[in-house]
XYZ file of C-alpha atoms in Angstrom:
651
model
C 66.612 76.995 106.217
C 69.042 78.278 108.825
C 70.295 75.807 111.417
C 69.252 76.960 114.900
C 72.053 77.952 117.263
C 70.559 76.213 120.284
C 68.310 73.338 121.282
C 65.979 73.935 124.234
C 65.346 70.969 126.510
C 63.325 70.568 129.680
C 64.832 69.340 132.911
C 65.203 69.786 136.646
C 67.041 72.755 138.156
C 67.560 70.733 141.359
C 66.858 67.144 142.325
C 63.432 65.662 141.386
C 62.320 65.706 145.014
C 62.050 69.500 144.930
C 59.213 69.146 142.417
C 57.082 67.545 145.157
C 57.502 70.456 147.585
C 55.116 73.395 147.414
C 57.815 75.984 148.156
C 60.136 74.821 145.357
C 57.910 73.208 142.717
C 57.613 76.459 140.753
C 61.340 76.895 140.226
C 62.467 73.287 139.796
C 61.263 72.979 136.204
C 64.033 74.473 134.066
C 64.561 75.048 130.370
C 68.136 74.242 129.387
C 69.762 75.854 126.361
C 72.402 73.646 124.733
C 74.353 74.024 121.526
C 72.404 72.676 118.569
C 73.852 69.645 116.800
C 72.585 66.822 114.625
C 71.658 63.943 116.906
C 71.091 60.248 116.405
C 68.792 58.313 118.718
C 70.346 57.833 122.111
C 71.035 60.756 122.066
C 74.329 60.423 120.190
C 76.101 63.625 119.189
C 79.587 64.989 118.611
C 80.762 64.807 122.242
C 78.621 62.264 124.090
C 76.787 59.020 123.459
C 74.019 57.839 125.773
C 73.840 54.036 125.975
C 70.930 52.877 128.098
C 71.351 49.234 129.079
C 70.440 48.094 132.586
C 72.661 45.084 133.443
C 70.765 44.369 136.664
C 67.533 43.651 134.781
C 69.062 42.794 131.408
C 66.940 45.501 129.799
C 67.722 47.779 126.849
C 65.647 50.952 127.043
C 64.413 52.398 123.761
C 66.667 55.409 122.958
C 65.116 58.845 122.791
C 65.029 60.725 119.493
C 65.414 64.431 120.279
C 65.188 65.234 116.558
C 61.655 63.838 116.370
C 59.407 66.814 115.627
C 56.932 65.679 118.290
C 59.704 65.883 120.908
C 61.372 69.015 119.530
C 58.055 70.883 119.288
C 57.556 70.658 123.055
C 61.212 71.463 123.863
C 62.035 67.925 124.819
C 60.257 65.414 126.989
C 58.614 66.636 130.172
C 60.564 65.881 133.375
C 59.582 62.471 134.682
C 61.209 60.212 137.258
C 59.562 57.159 135.675
C 60.462 57.709 132.003
C 63.859 56.228 130.966
C 63.827 58.327 127.795
C 63.646 61.505 129.853
C 66.585 60.160 131.875
C 68.529 59.849 128.603
C 67.554 63.362 127.554
C 68.556 64.825 130.916
C 72.045 63.311 131.174
C 72.744 64.523 127.627
C 71.458 68.007 128.438
C 73.492 68.592 131.608
C 76.597 67.015 130.058
C 76.471 69.343 127.041
C 75.878 72.382 129.218
C 78.930 71.485 131.331
C 81.095 70.851 128.250
C 80.119 74.293 126.913
C 81.377 75.945 130.113
C 84.726 74.177 129.747
C 85.192 75.046 126.087
C 84.408 78.682 126.717
C 86.731 78.921 129.730
C 89.628 76.944 128.231
C 89.410 78.562 124.791
C 89.572 75.311 122.837
C 87.579 72.198 121.983
C 87.300 69.360 124.471
C 89.264 66.242 123.527
C 88.541 63.244 125.762
C 91.424 61.225 127.115
C 92.668 58.457 124.875
C 91.628 54.852 125.494
C 94.071 51.979 125.664
C 93.114 49.068 123.414
C 94.799 45.857 122.399
C 95.730 45.676 118.714
C 96.688 42.548 116.728
C 97.217 44.331 113.412
C 100.915 43.394 113.237
C 100.373 39.747 114.104
C 101.115 40.116 117.809
C 99.285 41.733 120.685
C 100.135 45.376 121.181
C 98.587 47.989 123.432
C 97.772 51.257 121.680
C 96.178 54.546 122.679
C 93.223 55.440 120.495
C 91.272 58.636 119.973
C 87.912 58.701 121.757
C 85.308 60.853 120.059
C 82.481 60.475 122.543
C 82.118 60.144 126.265
C 79.724 57.255 126.890
C 76.974 57.871 129.419
C 75.069 54.962 130.969
C 72.003 56.284 132.886
C 71.120 52.931 134.506
C 74.488 51.170 134.668
C 74.413 49.880 138.248
C 71.811 49.061 140.872
C 73.642 50.785 143.695
C 73.876 54.116 145.523
C 76.743 55.201 143.321
C 77.707 57.134 140.205
C 81.222 57.515 138.856
C 83.527 58.236 135.948
C 85.510 55.251 134.629
C 88.710 56.517 132.926
C 89.514 53.099 131.454
C 86.229 53.045 129.541
C 85.975 56.847 129.177
C 82.423 56.509 130.426
C 80.032 57.738 133.108
C 78.081 55.095 135.013
C 75.011 56.188 136.961
C 73.298 54.019 139.545
C 69.823 53.765 141.020
C 68.781 52.392 144.391
C 65.948 52.008 146.872
C 65.724 54.812 149.393
C 66.121 53.926 153.054
C 62.988 53.261 155.053
C 62.961 56.693 156.662
C 60.706 59.709 156.165
C 63.052 62.640 155.592
C 62.523 65.723 153.446
C 60.937 64.802 150.119
C 62.189 61.224 150.353
C 59.690 58.405 149.732
C 60.667 55.494 152.012
C 61.694 52.550 149.868
C 61.204 54.499 146.635
C 63.668 54.444 143.738
C 66.272 57.198 143.507
C 67.979 57.724 140.148
C 71.346 59.451 140.325
C 71.004 60.337 136.622
C 68.201 62.753 137.534
C 70.333 64.937 139.813
C 71.884 67.810 137.825
C 74.491 68.132 140.582
C 75.605 64.513 140.250
C 75.627 64.641 136.436
C 77.669 67.859 136.338
C 80.007 66.412 138.995
C 80.709 63.253 136.998
C 81.132 65.103 133.690
C 83.580 67.437 135.445
C 85.643 64.383 136.500
C 85.855 63.304 132.856
C 86.739 66.811 131.678
C 89.419 67.225 134.357
C 90.870 63.867 133.328
C 90.961 65.006 129.705
C 93.196 67.930 130.702
C 95.319 66.277 133.429
C 95.159 62.470 133.286
C 98.035 62.197 135.804
C 95.678 63.552 138.467
C 94.268 60.049 138.772
C 97.497 59.095 140.587
C 97.417 59.406 144.363
C 100.711 61.134 145.181
C 99.603 63.391 148.049
C 96.523 63.962 150.189
C 95.229 66.788 147.981
C 94.999 64.898 144.678
C 91.857 62.833 145.277
C 90.365 65.742 147.214
C 91.036 68.064 144.290
C 89.169 65.756 141.904
C 86.197 65.706 144.282
C 86.293 69.374 145.225
C 86.747 70.638 141.683
C 83.848 68.529 140.400
C 81.624 69.862 143.196
C 82.645 73.453 142.408
C 81.526 72.971 138.806
C 78.181 71.544 139.948
C 77.619 74.206 142.607
C 78.406 77.282 140.499
C 76.429 75.879 137.559
C 73.258 76.278 139.629
C 73.414 80.043 139.285
C 72.540 79.854 135.596
C 68.893 79.304 136.592
C 67.621 82.834 137.210
C 64.291 81.720 138.719
C 66.120 79.558 141.251
C 68.511 82.373 142.173
C 65.688 84.878 142.599
C 63.584 82.490 144.691
C 66.448 81.661 147.044
C 67.569 85.281 147.415
C 63.998 86.318 148.165
C 63.789 83.597 150.838
C 67.100 84.692 152.418
C 66.406 88.460 152.115
C 69.280 88.821 149.665
C 71.868 87.259 151.993
C 74.322 84.598 150.853
C 75.536 83.790 154.367
C 72.152 82.417 155.404
C 70.706 79.006 154.642
C 69.932 78.561 150.941
C 69.954 75.665 148.510
C 73.023 77.154 146.801
C 75.387 75.680 149.362
C 74.048 72.119 149.153
C 74.516 69.433 146.533
C 72.638 66.207 145.711
C 70.035 66.726 148.437
C 67.724 63.887 147.373
C 70.625 61.421 147.327
C 71.738 62.476 150.810
C 68.216 62.183 152.204
C 67.656 58.751 150.678
C 70.726 56.874 151.909
C 70.667 55.046 155.230
C 71.140 57.258 158.288
C 70.126 60.528 156.539
C 72.972 62.826 155.629
C 70.918 65.763 154.388
C 72.632 67.163 151.316
C 75.509 65.029 150.093
C 77.739 68.096 150.330
C 77.185 71.320 152.221
C 79.518 74.177 151.388
C 78.665 76.898 153.856
C 76.958 75.467 156.912
C 75.167 72.594 158.620
C 72.048 71.783 160.593
C 72.521 71.342 164.339
C 70.180 70.830 167.292
C 70.025 74.626 167.516
C 69.116 75.095 163.855
C 71.222 75.923 160.808
C 74.632 77.444 161.467
C 77.144 78.889 159.042
C 80.571 77.303 159.164
C 83.284 79.677 160.285
C 86.646 79.188 158.579
C 89.612 78.414 160.820
C 93.340 78.582 159.955
C 93.655 74.983 161.179
C 91.045 73.618 158.733
C 93.418 72.514 155.985
C 96.062 71.016 158.271
C 93.542 68.990 160.269
C 91.868 67.196 157.343
C 93.123 64.238 155.313
C 90.178 62.229 153.947
C 89.369 63.048 150.315
C 85.690 63.974 150.815
C 86.451 66.215 153.795
C 89.290 67.986 152.019
C 87.260 68.284 148.827
C 84.396 69.859 150.786
C 86.914 72.320 152.232
C 87.966 73.370 148.719
C 84.300 73.847 147.762
C 83.660 75.927 150.888
C 86.732 78.031 150.116
C 85.610 78.869 146.573
C 82.037 79.505 147.747
C 83.432 81.812 150.426
C 85.242 83.746 147.670
C 81.936 83.938 145.789
C 80.205 85.384 148.852
C 82.950 87.979 149.333
C 82.698 89.186 145.730
C 78.895 89.192 145.966
C 78.993 91.384 149.077
C 81.540 93.702 147.434
C 79.597 94.005 144.181
C 76.161 94.515 145.763
C 77.102 96.938 148.546
C 76.032 99.971 146.495
C 72.680 98.360 145.610
C 71.989 97.684 149.258
C 72.873 101.252 150.257
C 70.480 102.597 147.630
C 67.727 100.205 148.741
C 68.170 100.964 152.465
C 68.639 104.736 152.413
C 72.354 104.445 152.989
C 72.422 102.001 155.912
C 73.327 98.923 153.844
C 71.492 96.737 156.382
C 68.837 94.486 154.878
C 65.613 93.883 156.807
C 64.942 90.577 158.488
C 61.807 90.012 156.425
C 61.287 89.948 152.675
C 62.744 92.477 150.247
C 61.332 93.974 147.073
C 61.186 91.910 143.898
C 63.020 94.639 141.972
C 65.955 94.416 144.371
C 65.861 90.628 144.222
C 66.120 90.714 140.417
C 69.115 93.058 140.535
C 70.846 90.976 143.216
C 70.147 87.783 141.257
C 71.666 89.281 138.111
C 74.844 90.149 140.034
C 74.989 86.709 141.684
C 74.579 84.880 138.369
C 77.251 87.018 136.697
C 79.720 86.498 139.564
C 79.111 82.734 139.640
C 79.718 82.379 135.900
C 82.940 84.402 136.027
C 84.181 82.460 139.049
C 83.272 79.123 137.436
C 85.283 80.036 134.343
C 88.223 81.185 136.479
C 88.182 77.810 138.271
C 88.080 75.911 134.963
C 90.642 78.113 133.190
C 93.040 77.612 136.098
C 93.485 73.972 135.014
C 95.775 75.211 132.221
C 97.945 76.910 134.849
C 98.345 73.844 137.070
C 101.361 71.506 137.086
C 100.886 68.291 135.064
C 101.413 66.046 138.119
C 101.084 66.023 141.924
C 98.551 68.870 142.310
C 98.102 70.559 145.719
C 95.556 73.132 146.890
C 98.365 75.688 147.145
C 99.243 75.042 143.482
C 95.593 75.564 142.584
C 95.455 78.927 144.356
C 98.458 80.088 142.348
C 96.831 78.769 139.184
C 93.594 80.651 139.972
C 95.439 83.907 140.524
C 97.663 83.508 137.460
C 94.812 82.504 135.161
C 92.793 85.533 136.206
C 95.732 87.942 135.938
C 96.241 86.784 132.351
C 92.625 87.395 131.433
C 91.912 90.521 133.554
C 95.075 92.392 134.635
C 93.179 95.067 136.594
C 90.880 92.790 138.659
C 88.325 95.572 138.964
C 85.791 93.253 140.593
C 88.090 91.809 143.283
C 87.996 88.111 142.335
C 91.668 87.487 143.071
C 91.684 89.217 146.448
C 88.522 87.332 147.446
C 90.114 83.993 146.523
C 93.294 84.830 148.433
C 91.291 85.832 151.518
C 89.218 82.654 151.394
C 92.236 80.337 151.029
C 94.176 82.174 153.732
C 91.222 81.964 156.162
C 91.425 78.150 156.007
C 95.190 77.858 156.280
C 95.808 76.925 152.631
C 99.169 78.379 151.622
C 101.390 77.602 148.628
C 105.008 76.579 149.049
C 107.860 78.930 148.224
C 106.075 82.265 148.056
C 107.151 85.321 150.005
C 103.765 86.990 150.396
C 100.123 86.303 149.608
C 99.862 89.198 147.172
C 98.625 88.435 143.645
C 102.029 89.421 142.238
C 103.835 86.919 144.467
C 101.316 84.147 143.796
C 101.443 84.531 140.016
C 103.558 81.837 138.401
C 106.778 83.310 137.032
C 108.494 82.819 133.682
C 111.563 80.558 133.734
C 114.934 82.210 134.254
C 116.344 81.544 130.801
C 119.595 83.160 129.801
C 119.983 84.486 126.287
C 121.621 81.319 124.960
C 119.026 79.011 126.555
C 116.143 81.094 125.200
C 117.709 81.001 121.743
C 118.067 77.201 121.997
C 114.366 76.911 122.862
C 113.277 79.200 120.033
C 115.362 77.379 117.447
C 113.669 74.120 118.334
C 110.141 75.448 118.761
C 110.051 77.439 115.544
C 110.565 74.255 113.581
C 107.068 73.388 114.803
C 105.577 76.815 114.121
C 103.831 75.997 110.844
C 102.265 72.827 112.261
C 101.102 74.661 115.391
C 99.328 77.191 113.164
C 97.654 74.322 111.289
C 96.557 72.942 114.636
C 95.212 76.348 115.649
C 93.066 76.562 112.514
C 91.724 72.981 112.736
C 88.063 72.618 113.655
C 87.545 68.845 113.512
C 88.208 67.321 116.941
C 89.811 64.135 115.623
C 92.076 66.192 113.369
C 93.030 68.332 116.364
C 93.889 65.168 118.303
C 95.945 63.677 115.455
C 97.861 66.897 114.698
C 98.546 67.456 118.382
C 99.776 63.888 118.831
C 102.114 64.293 115.862
C 103.445 67.580 117.242
C 103.943 66.015 120.674
C 106.045 63.250 119.134
C 108.116 65.714 117.119
C 108.801 67.975 120.103
C 109.601 64.966 122.297
C 112.098 63.679 119.711
C 113.726 67.095 119.443
C 114.149 67.395 123.211
C 115.704 63.916 123.432
C 117.765 64.062 120.208
C 121.521 63.991 120.211
C 123.039 67.462 120.096
C 126.486 68.807 119.459
C 128.863 68.570 122.394
C 128.842 72.355 122.853
C 125.021 72.296 123.199
C 124.737 69.497 125.768
C 125.234 71.823 128.705
C 122.881 74.348 127.088
C 120.097 71.759 126.769
C 120.653 70.528 130.321
C 120.311 74.056 131.699
C 117.155 74.588 129.638
C 115.587 71.314 130.830
C 116.457 72.141 134.433
C 114.463 75.357 134.168
C 111.528 73.279 132.889
C 111.533 70.984 135.938
C 113.027 68.228 133.775
C 116.506 66.763 133.483
C 118.871 65.547 130.833
C 121.402 64.312 133.399
C 122.064 60.587 134.000
C 119.858 58.927 136.605
C 122.762 58.449 138.999
C 122.669 62.237 139.507
C 118.888 62.698 139.398
C 118.560 64.107 142.933
C 121.966 65.764 142.932
C 125.519 64.740 142.121
C 126.058 61.131 143.182
C 122.569 60.957 144.716
C 121.880 57.364 143.641
C 124.909 56.043 145.489
C 124.401 58.331 148.465
C 120.808 57.231 149.068
C 121.064 53.628 147.868
C 118.779 54.134 144.888
C 118.283 52.062 141.769
C 116.191 53.169 138.791
C 113.912 51.108 136.549
C 112.200 51.825 133.246
C 108.428 51.433 132.769
C 108.869 47.701 132.060
C 110.754 47.140 135.313
C 114.165 46.783 133.644
C 117.094 48.257 135.561
C 118.464 51.433 133.988
C 122.192 51.930 133.665
C 123.617 54.661 135.853
C 124.263 56.853 132.801
C 120.794 56.398 131.332
C 118.672 59.494 130.784
C 115.038 59.668 131.867
C 112.748 59.830 128.784
C 110.653 62.957 128.248
C 106.929 62.619 127.508
C 105.087 65.503 125.844
C 101.442 65.171 126.898
C 99.855 68.129 125.171
C 100.437 70.894 122.672
C 97.294 72.982 122.456
C 96.616 76.419 120.938
C 94.143 78.363 123.102
C 92.031 81.436 122.335
C 90.549 83.199 125.345
C 88.369 86.288 125.773
C 88.956 88.300 128.929
C 86.638 90.278 131.235
C 88.325 93.516 130.155
C 87.903 92.865 126.439
C 91.307 91.232 126.060
C 91.816 88.610 123.354
C 94.555 86.144 124.243
C 96.194 83.671 121.860
C 98.603 81.237 123.475
C 100.200 77.841 123.074
C 100.033 75.360 125.948
C 102.720 72.653 126.251
C 102.808 69.973 128.954
C 105.799 67.667 129.392
C 106.698 65.134 132.090
C 109.361 62.627 133.065
C 108.789 59.391 134.970
C 111.173 57.189 136.931
C 110.604 54.060 138.983
C 112.847 54.248 142.027
C 113.969 51.256 144.071
C 115.182 51.782 147.614
C 114.931 49.999 150.956
C 111.411 48.648 151.402
C 110.459 49.475 147.820
C 111.736 46.813 145.466
C 110.352 45.311 142.276
C 106.630 45.967 141.871
C 106.725 48.222 144.937
C 109.245 50.591 143.363
C 108.098 54.201 143.739
C 106.748 55.812 140.586
C 107.938 59.419 140.696
C 107.060 62.062 138.142
C 107.994 65.633 137.411
C 107.401 68.063 134.621
C 106.078 71.416 133.556
C 103.208 73.304 131.983
C 104.457 76.031 129.645
C 102.388 78.977 128.415
C 103.758 80.637 125.260
C 102.479 83.580 123.207
C 101.143 82.478 119.841
C 102.905 85.368 118.068
C 106.209 84.100 119.446
C 106.219 81.577 116.618
C 107.005 84.374 114.156
C 110.627 84.521 113.081
C 110.947 88.245 113.715
C 109.753 88.040 117.325
C 112.188 87.926 120.210
C 110.326 86.401 123.123
C 110.584 84.109 126.102
C 108.165 81.667 127.705
C 105.419 83.609 129.491
C 104.908 81.126 132.325
C 106.335 77.837 133.539
C 104.477 75.778 136.163
C 106.887 73.187 137.523
C 107.009 70.025 139.580
C 110.709 69.359 139.651
C 111.628 65.755 138.873
C 114.997 66.426 140.543
C 113.468 67.336 143.915
C 114.644 64.940 146.644
C 112.422 66.768 149.121
C 109.282 66.161 147.062
C 110.266 62.528 146.490
C 110.600 61.962 150.242
C 107.278 63.674 150.866
C 105.534 61.393 148.375
C 107.247 58.375 149.914
C 106.020 59.254 153.415
C 102.491 59.678 152.114
C 102.520 56.330 150.307
C 103.838 54.630 153.418
C 100.917 56.024 155.439
C 103.262 58.158 157.501
C 102.797 61.662 158.837
C 101.509 62.842 155.455
C 98.614 60.362 155.459
C 96.971 60.215 158.858
C 93.567 58.526 158.701
C 94.340 57.254 155.211
C 91.037 56.594 153.414
C 91.256 53.071 152.050
C 87.955 53.426 150.207
C 89.569 55.986 147.926
C 91.998 53.673 146.201
C 91.867 50.771 143.788
C 95.490 49.784 143.252
C 97.873 47.777 145.366
C 101.437 48.447 146.427
C 102.809 51.980 146.410
C 101.722 53.242 142.966
C 98.086 53.765 143.739
C 95.531 55.042 141.295
C 92.467 56.799 142.614
C 89.329 54.749 142.060
C 86.376 57.068 141.591
C 83.976 54.128 141.811
C 85.194 53.417 145.351
C 85.499 57.101 146.225
C 81.813 57.618 145.350
C 80.541 54.437 147.002
C 77.897 54.991 149.689
């Protein structure tokens, strides 16, 4: 018997509260299609493991068996707020749907971040990084108005709480609200874990955009995922007469959660407008928006609004001809309802645009720097990622994104214009000798990279990649002939790295000039002629399919360097942790001996940048870069803060 391609499971399209409203009950029951896999009770599959223990009550809930024929025959358990087994089914369902979006957009299998564990195998205690096969999901982990991703445990923890004693929307005063039943919250938390699997240095708070990017990106994934439910899209477009700039549920996230917490916040996030005493009003973008915000939630909401604005622009551009046909050439929709045929056509366009834009936003992660992300970097990554996959941009996605970012005053550094060609990341300026040096080293890895490209088992992919990372790291740091030292230094400089001694890290004699001292990761003082170690974080083959029928085969390499810098006011444990590095995009066929090629793209954060170091220092010292610093965002102490998602999500 053939194995089915998909498993169909019931769930909510929106929060459970919409199933108790007459106007939305018909479209809130959704049938999810997820990749079929053999499941153990839990569910436990290839990517995720649902573990349902409630510490507050000391209760283990019986795990659901989605392979049971009685469950499978009815396409999963029926949606129920009171059934813990449905809760287990639902978190699995939304998680797998979100993972599928990432794998399709990135062109490779998801590998979760490694987990640090203590090992005593050699007789002493040693910390080691271990492969993590499954993301653990705990549907009832905390009795609190919270849900968050824990990178240390590589786990998602969902809370439940009693709603405030207020009658708002579909909220039941004093009733129980389960965050694991909101598809928005589940997709948001899974997106945090997936982002961390690609860029684990984004958990470090080095500028005001980093925490906001984590929040905004996760909300973008949740928001655009809504458009996969055709009934929901059609119902909302019918209610808004086909307009995306009017009030709809598309621009709001986690509505039940927002209504249930004390003080009533409406939707937890609202991307396009807000309710006022005069009714609902669309938010108008202002060039001062980006410069006036600092707090992570506010900035994250701005990023969501920017991407949703781009969605609206493409939607208006793509549907203009439909509206002209439907309105005898005027293009002006009536104030009342519109025909169901037109609604279906508009919904098809909206769903297609949302999916493309979601995949652009995810794919852009591979075109971001490995450390110290900013919104301006992300715009360049969005444009570059889309130019790689669709050179012609026949549908206007890139121009819409540029317009939306520009309208809110979000501009990248060091670009001459806001044209797509200027925003696209450029290849490094390698001279012939430097390019030859790179090729000689890389081609020694060619055979192993091809093995990695053909591997299908996720643990094997992890192990082969880790081995390749170590080999490439050793080659970059190995001793070379005296006549190649300058060649390697020039090559590393173009990669945002350095092979120079630390005394010259920020320029010749910079350590003495600025009164700097450098430490290794253990806190030991480095000699002035020491060289900063290079860490290779990822070597990943990627296979992408473009909108214009293009098939792209590339190799992704991420490398960083880290120094701990002591200076006045920052000694010992308060030394500043400063990182730089690069993301390299290479053509897969460049591994062939008969090919003469250079690196296609290099996305840099220069470890030698004194300007960037000072900027990070001002931010960490709560200076002009960190007005209204949000203390709730951070878990660490001193000046090497790590973003705490549990505190960031606390309400």
